[in-house]
Amino acid sequence: MMTQTAEKPAAARFSVTAWRDHDDEARTLPGMALGTIDLPAATGETCDGLWRLGARRVALHEPVDLAADGPAAARRTVDLLCLVRELTARAVHVDWDLRLPAEDGAERWKLLSHLHPPRRIDGVPDPDAALYAWRTHHYLCKFVWRQGPGFVQIRDRRWGELRRFTTDEPAYHAAISALDLGTGHHEIPPPVLADLTGEHLVLRVGDLAWWLPYRVNRWLQEAMAI
């Protein structure tokens, strides 16, 4: 089993605006606005707290910038992606903006198409077409993973058909745990990282590697049908 030696990244702080309803008209009604909320970290536990508070729509105060340079920028980008991923997993409407590197933005947005659609995309040749495709083809549980007794299963529908991956190897389980919040790519055994990246399960952001799918939180339909 892989031994993880990297220190756990320090918790980042985020400010978001939240409402009790996702509908544009309903959120203007008295009592629907939850105001600005400071979050200690971009984790599932943090997003569970927002849900319990009543948040059903959340707006980020800064863009998710995959075109930014430097280790600090990469860390911030991955933290923000974690926040969008965990809110999406809880069926929360997320208002966010996405900046992509122009050299591969046309393809990279598809890797993120399981997340709640952004308000805006920069860095693609035809942003309106990309946003339209993202919004019209998005649904809950499009790209998820779940952990059973001794195995992990990933279900990926980003490409139009179901791609299913199952592993019972401890090295992969350890890698997923390390990648969940983003970790240095050198902290993952190269053959494992190559396999996960080759199947488009991992996103590289600078020197960091980040686990793309979200863990099953709310099924789109009855679990037995999944």
PDB file of C-alpha atoms in Angstrom:
ATOM      1  CA  MET A   1       0.000   0.000   0.000  1.00  0.00           C
ATOM      2  CA  MET A   2       1.248   3.479  -0.819  1.00  0.00           C
ATOM      3  CA  THR A   3       2.591   5.525   2.091  1.00  0.00           C
ATOM      4  CA  GLN A   4       1.480   9.131   1.834  1.00  0.00           C
ATOM      5  CA  THR A   5       4.167  11.511   3.063  1.00  0.00           C
ATOM      6  CA  ALA A   6       2.733  14.851   1.947  1.00  0.00           C
ATOM      7  CA  GLU A   7       1.300  17.060   4.639  1.00  0.00           C
ATOM      8  CA  LYS A   8      -2.414  17.688   4.521  1.00  0.00           C
ATOM      9  CA  PRO A   9      -3.059  21.082   2.890  1.00  0.00           C
ATOM     10  CA  ALA A  10      -4.061  23.859   5.262  1.00  0.00           C
ATOM     11  CA  ALA A  11      -7.769  24.608   5.320  1.00  0.00           C
ATOM     12  CA  ALA A  12      -8.630  27.476   3.018  1.00  0.00           C
ATOM     13  CA  ARG A  13     -11.278  30.040   3.799  1.00  0.00           C
ATOM     14  CA  PHE A  14     -14.011  30.892   1.329  1.00  0.00           C
ATOM     15  CA  SER A  15     -16.809  33.426   1.278  1.00  0.00           C
ATOM     16  CA  VAL A  16     -20.014  32.481  -0.530  1.00  0.00           C
ATOM     17  CA  THR A  17     -23.505  33.886  -0.819  1.00  0.00           C
ATOM     18  CA  ALA A  18     -26.353  31.441  -0.229  1.00  0.00           C
ATOM     19  CA  TRP A  19     -30.132  31.228  -0.603  1.00  0.00           C
ATOM     20  CA  ARG A  20     -32.774  28.769   0.552  1.00  0.00           C
ATOM     21  CA  ASP A  21     -34.114  28.242  -2.991  1.00  0.00           C
ATOM     22  CA  HIS A  22     -32.471  27.906  -6.393  1.00  0.00           C
ATOM     23  CA  ASP A  23     -35.254  29.640  -8.343  1.00  0.00           C
ATOM     24  CA  ASP A  24     -34.441  33.216  -9.416  1.00  0.00           C
ATOM     25  CA  GLU A  25     -37.796  34.603  -8.313  1.00  0.00           C
ATOM     26  CA  ALA A  26     -38.208  32.511  -5.165  1.00  0.00           C
ATOM     27  CA  ARG A  27     -34.817  33.522  -3.787  1.00  0.00           C
ATOM     28  CA  THR A  28     -35.866  37.188  -3.773  1.00  0.00           C
ATOM     29  CA  LEU A  29     -38.712  36.483  -1.341  1.00  0.00           C
ATOM     30  CA  PRO A  30     -38.343  37.453   2.340  1.00  0.00           C
ATOM     31  CA  GLY A  31     -36.393  34.901   4.360  1.00  0.00           C
ATOM     32  CA  MET A  32     -34.814  33.201   1.348  1.00  0.00           C
ATOM     33  CA  ALA A  33     -31.436  34.948   1.493  1.00  0.00           C
ATOM     34  CA  LEU A  34     -28.881  33.464   3.861  1.00  0.00           C
ATOM     35  CA  GLY A  35     -26.396  36.228   3.091  1.00  0.00           C
ATOM     36  CA  THR A  36     -22.609  35.916   2.948  1.00  0.00           C
ATOM     37  CA  ILE A  37     -21.197  32.861   4.700  1.00  0.00           C
ATOM     38  CA  ASP A  38     -17.543  32.224   5.523  1.00  0.00           C
ATOM     39  CA  LEU A  39     -16.498  28.609   5.079  1.00  0.00           C
ATOM     40  CA  PRO A  40     -13.476  27.122   6.862  1.00  0.00           C
ATOM     41  CA  ALA A  41     -12.687  24.612   4.102  1.00  0.00           C
ATOM     42  CA  ALA A  42     -13.972  23.141   0.837  1.00  0.00           C
ATOM     43  CA  THR A  43     -14.882  19.713   2.173  1.00  0.00           C
ATOM     44  CA  GLY A  44     -17.927  17.489   2.160  1.00  0.00           C
ATOM     45  CA  GLU A  45     -18.476  18.243   5.848  1.00  0.00           C
ATOM     46  CA  THR A  46     -18.524  21.988   5.109  1.00  0.00           C
ATOM     47  CA  CYS A  47     -21.077  21.499   2.339  1.00  0.00           C
ATOM     48  CA  ASP A  48     -23.182  19.273   4.600  1.00  0.00           C
ATOM     49  CA  GLY A  49     -23.263  22.200   7.018  1.00  0.00           C
ATOM     50  CA  LEU A  50     -24.506  24.511   4.262  1.00  0.00           C
ATOM     51  CA  TRP A  51     -27.230  22.021   3.382  1.00  0.00           C
ATOM     52  CA  ARG A  52     -28.369  21.769   6.999  1.00  0.00           C
ATOM     53  CA  LEU A  53     -28.429  25.567   7.133  1.00  0.00           C
ATOM     54  CA  GLY A  54     -30.907  25.452   4.263  1.00  0.00           C
ATOM     55  CA  ALA A  55     -28.667  26.477   1.364  1.00  0.00           C
ATOM     56  CA  ARG A  56     -29.995  25.280  -1.997  1.00  0.00           C
ATOM     57  CA  ARG A  57     -28.194  27.842  -4.139  1.00  0.00           C
ATOM     58  CA  VAL A  58     -24.639  29.052  -3.499  1.00  0.00           C
ATOM     59  CA  ALA A  59     -22.613  31.689  -5.352  1.00  0.00           C
ATOM     60  CA  LEU A  60     -18.813  31.672  -5.296  1.00  0.00           C
ATOM     61  CA  HIS A  61     -17.140  35.049  -4.903  1.00  0.00           C
ATOM     62  CA  GLU A  62     -14.164  34.261  -7.154  1.00  0.00           C
ATOM     63  CA  PRO A  63     -13.637  32.387 -10.425  1.00  0.00           C
ATOM     64  CA  VAL A  64     -12.199  28.910 -10.722  1.00  0.00           C
ATOM     65  CA  ASP A  65      -9.061  29.764 -12.687  1.00  0.00           C
ATOM     66  CA  LEU A  66      -7.337  26.800 -14.321  1.00  0.00           C
ATOM     67  CA  ALA A  67      -5.230  29.200 -16.379  1.00  0.00           C
ATOM     68  CA  ALA A  68      -3.496  30.732 -13.339  1.00  0.00           C
ATOM     69  CA  ASP A  69       0.191  29.997 -12.736  1.00  0.00           C
ATOM     70  CA  GLY A  70       2.070  29.050  -9.589  1.00  0.00           C
ATOM     71  CA  PRO A  71       1.649  26.611  -6.684  1.00  0.00           C
ATOM     72  CA  ALA A  72      -0.564  28.929  -4.612  1.00  0.00           C
ATOM     73  CA  ALA A  73      -2.896  29.524  -7.551  1.00  0.00           C
ATOM     74  CA  ALA A  74      -3.095  25.786  -8.272  1.00  0.00           C
ATOM     75  CA  ARG A  75      -3.955  25.056  -4.630  1.00  0.00           C
ATOM     76  CA  ARG A  76      -6.676  27.701  -4.611  1.00  0.00           C
ATOM     77  CA  THR A  77      -8.121  26.410  -7.882  1.00  0.00           C
ATOM     78  CA  VAL A  78      -8.299  22.856  -6.585  1.00  0.00           C
ATOM     79  CA  ASP A  79      -9.914  24.019  -3.335  1.00  0.00           C
ATOM     80  CA  LEU A  80     -12.588  25.878  -5.304  1.00  0.00           C
ATOM     81  CA  LEU A  81     -13.155  22.847  -7.529  1.00  0.00           C
ATOM     82  CA  CYS A  82     -13.639  20.756  -4.388  1.00  0.00           C
ATOM     83  CA  LEU A  83     -16.304  23.196  -3.247  1.00  0.00           C
ATOM     84  CA  VAL A  84     -18.155  23.044  -6.588  1.00  0.00           C
ATOM     85  CA  ARG A  85     -17.875  19.240  -6.671  1.00  0.00           C
ATOM     86  CA  GLU A  86     -19.184  18.713  -3.136  1.00  0.00           C
ATOM     87  CA  LEU A  87     -22.062  21.171  -3.612  1.00  0.00           C
ATOM     88  CA  THR A  88     -22.988  19.463  -6.886  1.00  0.00           C
ATOM     89  CA  ALA A  89     -23.010  16.113  -5.083  1.00  0.00           C
ATOM     90  CA  ARG A  90     -25.613  17.539  -2.691  1.00  0.00           C
ATOM     91  CA  ALA A  91     -27.819  18.840  -5.533  1.00  0.00           C
ATOM     92  CA  VAL A  92     -27.039  22.467  -4.676  1.00  0.00           C
ATOM     93  CA  HIS A  93     -27.272  25.009  -7.501  1.00  0.00           C
ATOM     94  CA  VAL A  94     -23.814  26.626  -7.834  1.00  0.00           C
ATOM     95  CA  ASP A  95     -23.154  30.023  -9.412  1.00  0.00           C
ATOM     96  CA  TRP A  96     -19.513  29.985 -10.519  1.00  0.00           C
ATOM     97  CA  ASP A  97     -17.270  31.155 -13.347  1.00  0.00           C
ATOM     98  CA  LEU A  98     -14.619  29.034 -15.069  1.00  0.00           C
ATOM     99  CA  ARG A  99     -11.397  30.140 -16.724  1.00  0.00           C
ATOM    100  CA  LEU A 100      -9.532  27.578 -18.813  1.00  0.00           C
ATOM    101  CA  PRO A 101      -6.118  27.644 -20.492  1.00  0.00           C
ATOM    102  CA  ALA A 102      -6.687  28.544 -24.134  1.00  0.00           C
ATOM    103  CA  GLU A 103      -4.436  25.764 -25.441  1.00  0.00           C
ATOM    104  CA  ASP A 104      -6.706  22.949 -24.211  1.00  0.00           C
ATOM    105  CA  GLY A 105      -9.844  24.644 -22.925  1.00  0.00           C
ATOM    106  CA  ALA A 106     -11.987  23.224 -25.730  1.00  0.00           C
ATOM    107  CA  GLU A 107     -11.435  19.703 -24.375  1.00  0.00           C
ATOM    108  CA  ARG A 108     -10.827  20.303 -20.675  1.00  0.00           C
ATOM    109  CA  TRP A 109     -14.316  21.636 -19.950  1.00  0.00           C
ATOM    110  CA  LYS A 110     -15.723  18.220 -20.826  1.00  0.00           C
ATOM    111  CA  LEU A 111     -13.726  16.683 -17.967  1.00  0.00           C
ATOM    112  CA  LEU A 112     -15.670  18.985 -15.621  1.00  0.00           C
ATOM    113  CA  SER A 113     -19.069  18.549 -17.260  1.00  0.00           C
ATOM    114  CA  HIS A 114     -20.414  16.460 -14.356  1.00  0.00           C
ATOM    115  CA  LEU A 115     -20.244  19.542 -12.124  1.00  0.00           C
ATOM    116  CA  HIS A 116     -23.085  22.033 -11.904  1.00  0.00           C
ATOM    117  CA  PRO A 117     -22.835  24.183 -15.068  1.00  0.00           C
ATOM    118  CA  PRO A 118     -21.005  27.487 -14.581  1.00  0.00           C
ATOM    119  CA  ARG A 119     -22.399  30.890 -15.431  1.00  0.00           C
ATOM    120  CA  ARG A 120     -19.485  31.639 -17.736  1.00  0.00           C
ATOM    121  CA  ILE A 121     -16.545  29.911 -19.425  1.00  0.00           C
ATOM    122  CA  ASP A 122     -13.425  31.716 -20.626  1.00  0.00           C
ATOM    123  CA  GLY A 123     -10.698  30.050 -22.670  1.00  0.00           C
ATOM    124  CA  VAL A 124     -12.774  28.093 -25.214  1.00  0.00           C
ATOM    125  CA  PRO A 125     -13.292  29.047 -28.900  1.00  0.00           C
ATOM    126  CA  ASP A 126     -17.101  29.153 -28.619  1.00  0.00           C
ATOM    127  CA  PRO A 127     -18.112  29.673 -24.975  1.00  0.00           C
ATOM    128  CA  ASP A 128     -21.818  29.965 -25.754  1.00  0.00           C
ATOM    129  CA  ALA A 129     -21.838  26.565 -27.480  1.00  0.00           C
ATOM    130  CA  ALA A 130     -19.851  24.983 -24.650  1.00  0.00           C
ATOM    131  CA  LEU A 131     -22.211  26.405 -22.011  1.00  0.00           C
ATOM    132  CA  TYR A 132     -25.265  25.264 -23.969  1.00  0.00           C
ATOM    133  CA  ALA A 133     -23.902  21.718 -24.283  1.00  0.00           C
ATOM    134  CA  TRP A 134     -22.953  21.644 -20.595  1.00  0.00           C
ATOM    135  CA  ARG A 135     -26.333  22.921 -19.402  1.00  0.00           C
ATOM    136  CA  THR A 136     -28.490  20.751 -21.651  1.00  0.00           C
ATOM    137  CA  HIS A 137     -26.611  17.513 -20.929  1.00  0.00           C
ATOM    138  CA  HIS A 138     -26.032  17.931 -17.211  1.00  0.00           C
ATOM    139  CA  TYR A 139     -27.773  15.783 -14.592  1.00  0.00           C
ATOM    140  CA  LEU A 140     -27.091  14.527 -11.087  1.00  0.00           C
ATOM    141  CA  CYS A 141     -24.886  11.427 -10.728  1.00  0.00           C
ATOM    142  CA  LYS A 142     -23.309  11.855 -14.149  1.00  0.00           C
ATOM    143  CA  PHE A 143     -19.873  10.948 -12.802  1.00  0.00           C
ATOM    144  CA  VAL A 144     -19.754   9.399  -9.341  1.00  0.00           C
ATOM    145  CA  TRP A 145     -17.860   6.932  -7.199  1.00  0.00           C
ATOM    146  CA  ARG A 146     -18.886   4.753  -4.305  1.00  0.00           C
ATOM    147  CA  GLN A 147     -17.033   2.560  -1.867  1.00  0.00           C
ATOM    148  CA  GLY A 148     -18.219  -0.898  -0.979  1.00  0.00           C
ATOM    149  CA  PRO A 149     -16.703  -3.565   1.269  1.00  0.00           C
ATOM    150  CA  GLY A 150     -13.227  -3.942  -0.203  1.00  0.00           C
ATOM    151  CA  PHE A 151     -13.843  -2.247  -3.556  1.00  0.00           C
ATOM    152  CA  VAL A 152     -14.325   1.138  -5.184  1.00  0.00           C
ATOM    153  CA  GLN A 153     -16.557   1.650  -8.211  1.00  0.00           C
ATOM    154  CA  ILE A 154     -16.628   4.660 -10.545  1.00  0.00           C
ATOM    155  CA  ARG A 155     -19.531   5.303 -12.942  1.00  0.00           C
ATOM    156  CA  ASP A 156     -18.848   7.805 -15.724  1.00  0.00           C
ATOM    157  CA  ARG A 157     -21.431   9.078 -18.214  1.00  0.00           C
ATOM    158  CA  ARG A 158     -19.640  12.275 -19.328  1.00  0.00           C
ATOM    159  CA  TRP A 159     -19.030  10.877 -22.812  1.00  0.00           C
ATOM    160  CA  GLY A 160     -22.604   9.790 -23.581  1.00  0.00           C
ATOM    161  CA  GLU A 161     -22.362   6.136 -22.561  1.00  0.00           C
ATOM    162  CA  LEU A 162     -21.770   4.429 -19.230  1.00  0.00           C
ATOM    163  CA  ARG A 163     -18.137   3.667 -18.422  1.00  0.00           C
ATOM    164  CA  ARG A 164     -17.742   1.664 -15.244  1.00  0.00           C
ATOM    165  CA  PHE A 165     -14.507   1.013 -13.387  1.00  0.00           C
ATOM    166  CA  THR A 166     -14.129  -1.215 -10.340  1.00  0.00           C
ATOM    167  CA  THR A 167     -10.980  -1.833  -8.308  1.00  0.00           C
ATOM    168  CA  ASP A 168     -10.194  -3.810  -5.193  1.00  0.00           C
ATOM    169  CA  GLU A 169      -6.475  -2.983  -5.122  1.00  0.00           C
ATOM    170  CA  PRO A 170      -5.292  -1.152  -1.973  1.00  0.00           C
ATOM    171  CA  ALA A 171      -2.905   1.086  -3.940  1.00  0.00           C
ATOM    172  CA  TYR A 172      -5.815   2.563  -5.879  1.00  0.00           C
ATOM    173  CA  HIS A 173      -7.906   3.047  -2.738  1.00  0.00           C
ATOM    174  CA  ALA A 174      -5.015   4.911  -1.110  1.00  0.00           C
ATOM    175  CA  ALA A 175      -4.523   7.033  -4.218  1.00  0.00           C
ATOM    176  CA  ILE A 176      -8.202   8.054  -4.328  1.00  0.00           C
ATOM    177  CA  SER A 177      -8.049   9.089  -0.686  1.00  0.00           C
ATOM    178  CA  ALA A 178      -4.978  11.240  -1.359  1.00  0.00           C
ATOM    179  CA  LEU A 179      -6.377  12.737  -4.566  1.00  0.00           C
ATOM    180  CA  ASP A 180      -9.775  13.664  -3.111  1.00  0.00           C
ATOM    181  CA  LEU A 181      -8.675  17.124  -1.926  1.00  0.00           C
ATOM    182  CA  GLY A 182      -5.807  17.345  -4.405  1.00  0.00           C
ATOM    183  CA  THR A 183      -2.214  16.298  -3.819  1.00  0.00           C
ATOM    184  CA  GLY A 184       1.158  16.603  -5.507  1.00  0.00           C
ATOM    185  CA  HIS A 185       1.239  14.271  -8.489  1.00  0.00           C
ATOM    186  CA  HIS A 186       4.586  12.886  -7.296  1.00  0.00           C
ATOM    187  CA  GLU A 187       2.854  11.556  -4.160  1.00  0.00           C
ATOM    188  CA  ILE A 188       0.918   8.992  -6.220  1.00  0.00           C
ATOM    189  CA  PRO A 189       2.679   5.886  -7.595  1.00  0.00           C
ATOM    190  CA  PRO A 190       3.304   6.644 -11.299  1.00  0.00           C
ATOM    191  CA  PRO A 191       1.570   3.495 -12.669  1.00  0.00           C
ATOM    192  CA  VAL A 192      -1.548   4.218 -10.578  1.00  0.00           C
ATOM    193  CA  LEU A 193      -1.633   7.884 -11.564  1.00  0.00           C
ATOM    194  CA  ALA A 194      -1.130   6.956 -15.229  1.00  0.00           C
ATOM    195  CA  ASP A 195      -4.080   4.543 -15.093  1.00  0.00           C
ATOM    196  CA  LEU A 196      -6.386   7.058 -13.393  1.00  0.00           C
ATOM    197  CA  THR A 197      -5.340   9.908 -15.663  1.00  0.00           C
ATOM    198  CA  GLY A 198      -5.685   7.757 -18.761  1.00  0.00           C
ATOM    199  CA  GLU A 199      -9.304   7.042 -17.864  1.00  0.00           C
ATOM    200  CA  HIS A 200      -9.940  10.777 -17.274  1.00  0.00           C
ATOM    201  CA  LEU A 201     -10.598  10.261 -13.563  1.00  0.00           C
ATOM    202  CA  VAL A 202      -7.949  12.774 -12.457  1.00  0.00           C
ATOM    203  CA  LEU A 203      -7.386  16.416 -13.392  1.00  0.00           C
ATOM    204  CA  ARG A 204      -3.888  17.919 -13.349  1.00  0.00           C
ATOM    205  CA  VAL A 205      -3.720  21.496 -12.071  1.00  0.00           C
ATOM    206  CA  GLY A 206      -0.117  22.667 -12.042  1.00  0.00           C
ATOM    207  CA  ASP A 207       1.812  20.207  -9.858  1.00  0.00           C
ATOM    208  CA  LEU A 208      -1.393  18.978  -8.215  1.00  0.00           C
ATOM    209  CA  ALA A 209      -3.577  16.050  -9.193  1.00  0.00           C
ATOM    210  CA  TRP A 210      -7.265  16.119  -8.221  1.00  0.00           C
ATOM    211  CA  TRP A 211      -9.964  13.437  -8.083  1.00  0.00           C
ATOM    212  CA  LEU A 212     -12.735  14.421 -10.490  1.00  0.00           C
ATOM    213  CA  PRO A 213     -15.826  12.350  -9.594  1.00  0.00           C
ATOM    214  CA  TYR A 214     -17.936  13.115  -6.561  1.00  0.00           C
ATOM    215  CA  ARG A 215     -18.956  10.523  -4.045  1.00  0.00           C
ATOM    216  CA  VAL A 216     -22.565   9.377  -4.213  1.00  0.00           C
ATOM    217  CA  ASN A 217     -24.599  11.619  -1.921  1.00  0.00           C
ATOM    218  CA  ARG A 218     -28.049  11.717  -3.499  1.00  0.00           C
ATOM    219  CA  TRP A 219     -29.108   9.154  -6.084  1.00  0.00           C
ATOM    220  CA  LEU A 220     -30.895  10.425  -9.164  1.00  0.00           C
ATOM    221  CA  GLN A 221     -33.269   7.445  -8.873  1.00  0.00           C
ATOM    222  CA  GLU A 222     -33.714   4.440  -6.629  1.00  0.00           C
ATOM    223  CA  ALA A 223     -30.391   2.884  -5.701  1.00  0.00           C
ATOM    224  CA  MET A 224     -31.506  -0.560  -6.923  1.00  0.00           C
ATOM    225  CA  ALA A 225     -31.983   0.905 -10.420  1.00  0.00           C
ATOM    226  CA  ILE A 226     -28.405   2.238 -10.410  1.00  0.00           C
TER     227      ILE A 226
END
